[in-house]
Amino acid sequence: MGSRIRSVVGSSEGVPRPQQDSPDPAAPQEEAATSAPESTGNAKKPLSGPAALKRQGPKGTQGFVTYADEPLNGNVPTGDPLTAWSRRKLDYKLVSPLNRRKFKVIVVGTGLAGAGCAAALGELGYNVVSYTFHDAARRAHSVAAQGGINSARAKKVDNDSLERFVKDTVKGGDFRAREADCFRLGEESVRVIDHMDAIGAPFAREYGGELRTRSFGGVQVSRTYYTRGQTGQQLQVAAARALQRQVGLGTVDLRTHREVLDLVVDDGRAKGVVVRDLYTGEIEAETAHAVVLCTGGYGNVYFRSTLAHNSNVTAAWRAHRRGAYFASPSYIQFHPTALPVSSHWQSKTTLMSESLRNDGRIWVPKAPGDDRPANQIPEEERDYYLERKYPSYGNLSPRDISSRAAREQIEAGHGVGPLRNSVYLDFRDAIGRLGKKTIEERYGNLFEMYFDATGEDPYTEPMRIAPGAHFAMGGLWSDYDMMTSIEGLFVGGEAGWGYHGANRLGANSLLSACVDGWFTLPYSVPNFLANHLGEAPLPADHPAVERTVAEVRERTDRLLSIGGTKGADHFHRALGDVLYSGCGVARTEAGLKNALKEIRALREEFWRDLRIPGSGRELNQELERAGRIADYLEMAELMCLDALDRDESCGAHFREEHQTPDGEALRDDDDWCFVSAWEHTPGKGAHPGKPVRHAEPLDFQAVPLQTRNYA
């Protein structure tokens, strides 16, 4: 399709958007005008069209969210999803090489998605301005992904294929992702591996020279390519080199130590960003023909997460406040292979790669409260619970299932370690079978990292692991072309939502970032630009630019002027405690309502008692943190509202009210086979107004709806 179909079908002007604070979710709510039908249990047919909006939300959320009347259109090509991407690319409009230098594109973030997008657009001949708050592009958080990157190249004779990749991805996401997006992910995965290999990623190889693979959670084939336990780091180095090449050629203007604090929107289109120079404190605006956000996920909202402490949601959240819908914010993955919290002062958790579960066996003592050292517990007194409950997948069961199983064991009294908050990951059998040298070749740097963090030798005693907040499956809603509900604003990588549904399979994270950056956005962004040839970016003195800059300055001054007694980290830590308790591995209606109440109280305290030393005219990391935590305090409420509204269990969103007799997630496809995309509305004081829920129905043609079964 040459000209883009608008993402929103119909007008949303009829949706009521009251400008008052959300009511206390713990208080009794009046019955909504439109009553919702009762849940009918597991469904056997998907929703389509307006049927997806018959459910106006459960009683628990009536009164403090509102619902759009028309379904969202994801702009997905009709017909066979297997050929959707090739047909869409053929229909895209093109920009001739001589006209490309007339366009400017802002790309925010320099991880695998951002670096790839900026480098690709630069090499095509567009003028690109690339922003990162790091001191160098290669420091982006993509370096932290360790285990590998998936690809449906089917180089092993294990019956893998593109169709099997899509089936695993859709099923792993518990049927809450776009099927057509998953086909694009699998199709382009072949090019990703060849491309990253060509630009310098040192993938592991077999003796004969073929690239080596291993398995990851939720699959029964070997499709994960890796560079020991440093895959993200090596891919990021290769992508950063490609980006720096374009910087040297003059097509990309890389601006470091700049934090994007707002989006310039004029006439319904994204036309620039407002940034703060983190060295000088200067606030400046940059305008362009299009903006691409590749700013990563928001798992750090939990305070203790596997993400770097500076990872944040600010750029995406500020875009949400300007009108970009936020999809499925409650879909948070808790990685089952994180190191356990060892003390209250600990500021984050450490990720141990899922690749360790290829050879490590997970177990707990059969007897609750058994405090003997692991090596003194005999084999017959060990419970290899994943192998027992899910024999077909065993220790490589999907992350959401593995994390819930670990939580069940810990809460039942089988936890190990000083705080009894972890389970064992044991390499005794693998070392005995393969030898220490082989295990060292596969995981040596990970074992060294574990020893540095704990002082324990994993070659001689089991690792201790526990679920930790990790990956955000939710993100800014975008259509099939990666464009958000704001025209001209695109999203890529973990900042988006489309591929992973309610649970991401291991090693699909690096893949989705590379597919978006190198092989999707460089097609879809020019399709948008082709309709705006001859237009100039907004001038610096345009009212929309000046107004946005003034609002950023006003918000900064407001933060600095509070003059309270508590630092920003105090509020972040308290927020994390609330979320782990109320919106963690498992959720309940009562727990979510209590979390909402506590979040609103904490936000009021933040704006009343925050203390920021220094000024805004200098390097001020406390000011940076305060701004990010202010956004988290708003976003946390939307996460809990989304979790409360979605009255089913699916993937990592596990509502204890909705589970099978075996304790597995119980989906409700009759009422909830759609993606929730939330629209921001202003409120009063410290609180946002009632969010508006839009819904995009999901359709599954190649992978029919079915109950997940990993037994």
JSON list of C-alpha atoms in Angstrom, two decimals, residues 335-343 346 349-353 356 361-365 370-375 385 406 410 414-427 446-447 449-451 453-459 461-468:
[
{"chain": "A", "resi": 335, "resn": "HIS", "atom": "CA", "xyz": [13.77, -13.79, 34.36]},
{"chain": "A", "resi": 336, "resn": "PRO", "atom": "CA", "xyz": [14.05, -17.12, 36.20]},
{"chain": "A", "resi": 337, "resn": "THR", "atom": "CA", "xyz": [17.86, -17.08, 36.09]},
{"chain": "A", "resi": 338, "resn": "ALA", "atom": "CA", "xyz": [18.69, -13.90, 38.01]},
{"chain": "A", "resi": 339, "resn": "LEU", "atom": "CA", "xyz": [20.77, -13.82, 41.17]},
{"chain": "A", "resi": 340, "resn": "PRO", "atom": "CA", "xyz": [18.67, -13.56, 44.34]},
{"chain": "A", "resi": 341, "resn": "VAL", "atom": "CA", "xyz": [18.51, -10.42, 46.44]},
{"chain": "A", "resi": 342, "resn": "SER", "atom": "CA", "xyz": [20.99, -10.85, 49.27]},
{"chain": "A", "resi": 343, "resn": "SER", "atom": "CA", "xyz": [20.28, -7.76, 51.38]},
{"chain": "A", "resi": 346, "resn": "GLN", "atom": "CA", "xyz": [21.11, -4.08, 47.14]},
{"chain": "A", "resi": 349, "resn": "THR", "atom": "CA", "xyz": [19.74, -7.89, 40.56]},
{"chain": "A", "resi": 350, "resn": "THR", "atom": "CA", "xyz": [22.25, -9.58, 38.27]},
{"chain": "A", "resi": 351, "resn": "LEU", "atom": "CA", "xyz": [21.23, -11.62, 35.24]},
{"chain": "A", "resi": 352, "resn": "MET", "atom": "CA", "xyz": [22.69, -15.06, 34.61]},
{"chain": "A", "resi": 353, "resn": "SER", "atom": "CA", "xyz": [22.13, -16.07, 31.01]},
{"chain": "A", "resi": 356, "resn": "LEU", "atom": "CA", "xyz": [23.04, -21.87, 31.42]},
{"chain": "A", "resi": 361, "resn": "ARG", "atom": "CA", "xyz": [19.65, -28.60, 36.25]},
{"chain": "A", "resi": 362, "resn": "ILE", "atom": "CA", "xyz": [17.27, -26.68, 38.53]},
{"chain": "A", "resi": 363, "resn": "TRP", "atom": "CA", "xyz": [16.24, -28.21, 41.83]},
{"chain": "A", "resi": 364, "resn": "VAL", "atom": "CA", "xyz": [15.25, -27.62, 45.43]},
{"chain": "A", "resi": 365, "resn": "PRO", "atom": "CA", "xyz": [15.34, -29.89, 48.48]},
{"chain": "A", "resi": 370, "resn": "ASP", "atom": "CA", "xyz": [16.27, -28.22, 54.57]},
{"chain": "A", "resi": 371, "resn": "ASP", "atom": "CA", "xyz": [19.33, -26.07, 55.37]},
{"chain": "A", "resi": 372, "resn": "ARG", "atom": "CA", "xyz": [22.07, -28.58, 54.55]},
{"chain": "A", "resi": 373, "resn": "PRO", "atom": "CA", "xyz": [24.72, -27.47, 52.02]},
{"chain": "A", "resi": 374, "resn": "ALA", "atom": "CA", "xyz": [23.64, -28.45, 48.53]},
{"chain": "A", "resi": 375, "resn": "ASN", "atom": "CA", "xyz": [26.36, -31.04, 48.02]},
{"chain": "A", "resi": 385, "resn": "TYR", "atom": "CA", "xyz": [10.69, -29.69, 39.67]},
{"chain": "A", "resi": 406, "resn": "ALA", "atom": "CA", "xyz": [10.41, -21.11, 41.23]},
{"chain": "A", "resi": 410, "resn": "ILE", "atom": "CA", "xyz": [10.17, -20.66, 47.41]},
{"chain": "A", "resi": 414, "resn": "HIS", "atom": "CA", "xyz": [11.71, -25.07, 49.64]},
{"chain": "A", "resi": 415, "resn": "GLY", "atom": "CA", "xyz": [13.81, -21.96, 48.99]},
{"chain": "A", "resi": 416, "resn": "VAL", "atom": "CA", "xyz": [17.56, -22.16, 49.56]},
{"chain": "A", "resi": 417, "resn": "GLY", "atom": "CA", "xyz": [20.30, -19.74, 50.55]},
{"chain": "A", "resi": 418, "resn": "PRO", "atom": "CA", "xyz": [20.66, -17.45, 53.57]},
{"chain": "A", "resi": 419, "resn": "LEU", "atom": "CA", "xyz": [17.33, -15.73, 52.90]},
{"chain": "A", "resi": 420, "resn": "ARG", "atom": "CA", "xyz": [15.65, -18.87, 51.48]},
{"chain": "A", "resi": 421, "resn": "ASN", "atom": "CA", "xyz": [14.70, -16.86, 48.41]},
{"chain": "A", "resi": 422, "resn": "SER", "atom": "CA", "xyz": [16.35, -18.88, 45.64]},
{"chain": "A", "resi": 423, "resn": "VAL", "atom": "CA", "xyz": [16.63, -22.28, 43.95]},
{"chain": "A", "resi": 424, "resn": "TYR", "atom": "CA", "xyz": [19.67, -24.23, 42.76]},
{"chain": "A", "resi": 425, "resn": "LEU", "atom": "CA", "xyz": [21.10, -24.31, 39.23]},
{"chain": "A", "resi": 426, "resn": "ASP", "atom": "CA", "xyz": [23.46, -27.28, 39.32]},
{"chain": "A", "resi": 427, "resn": "PHE", "atom": "CA", "xyz": [26.19, -28.21, 36.78]},
{"chain": "A", "resi": 446, "resn": "LEU", "atom": "CA", "xyz": [29.36, -16.39, 33.17]},
{"chain": "A", "resi": 447, "resn": "PHE", "atom": "CA", "xyz": [30.88, -18.62, 35.82]},
{"chain": "A", "resi": 449, "resn": "MET", "atom": "CA", "xyz": [30.80, -13.32, 36.82]},
{"chain": "A", "resi": 450, "resn": "TYR", "atom": "CA", "xyz": [28.89, -15.49, 39.28]},
{"chain": "A", "resi": 451, "resn": "PHE", "atom": "CA", "xyz": [32.02, -16.04, 41.36]},
{"chain": "A", "resi": 453, "resn": "ALA", "atom": "CA", "xyz": [29.20, -11.52, 42.52]},
{"chain": "A", "resi": 454, "resn": "THR", "atom": "CA", "xyz": [28.84, -14.22, 45.17]},
{"chain": "A", "resi": 455, "resn": "GLY", "atom": "CA", "xyz": [32.26, -15.56, 46.09]},
{"chain": "A", "resi": 456, "resn": "GLU", "atom": "CA", "xyz": [30.98, -19.09, 45.37]},
{"chain": "A", "resi": 457, "resn": "ASP", "atom": "CA", "xyz": [32.53, -21.44, 42.80]},
{"chain": "A", "resi": 458, "resn": "PRO", "atom": "CA", "xyz": [29.81, -22.80, 40.46]},
{"chain": "A", "resi": 459, "resn": "TYR", "atom": "CA", "xyz": [32.17, -25.54, 39.26]},
{"chain": "A", "resi": 461, "resn": "GLU", "atom": "CA", "xyz": [28.69, -26.04, 44.15]},
{"chain": "A", "resi": 462, "resn": "PRO", "atom": "CA", "xyz": [25.36, -25.12, 42.55]},
{"chain": "A", "resi": 463, "resn": "MET", "atom": "CA", "xyz": [24.49, -21.57, 41.59]},
{"chain": "A", "resi": 464, "resn": "ARG", "atom": "CA", "xyz": [21.57, -19.95, 43.41]},
{"chain": "A", "resi": 465, "resn": "ILE", "atom": "CA", "xyz": [19.02, -18.20, 41.19]},
{"chain": "A", "resi": 466, "resn": "ALA", "atom": "CA", "xyz": [15.64, -16.50, 41.60]},
{"chain": "A", "resi": 467, "resn": "PRO", "atom": "CA", "xyz": [13.12, -14.64, 39.42]},
{"chain": "A", "resi": 468, "resn": "GLY", "atom": "CA", "xyz": [14.01, -10.99, 38.78]}
]
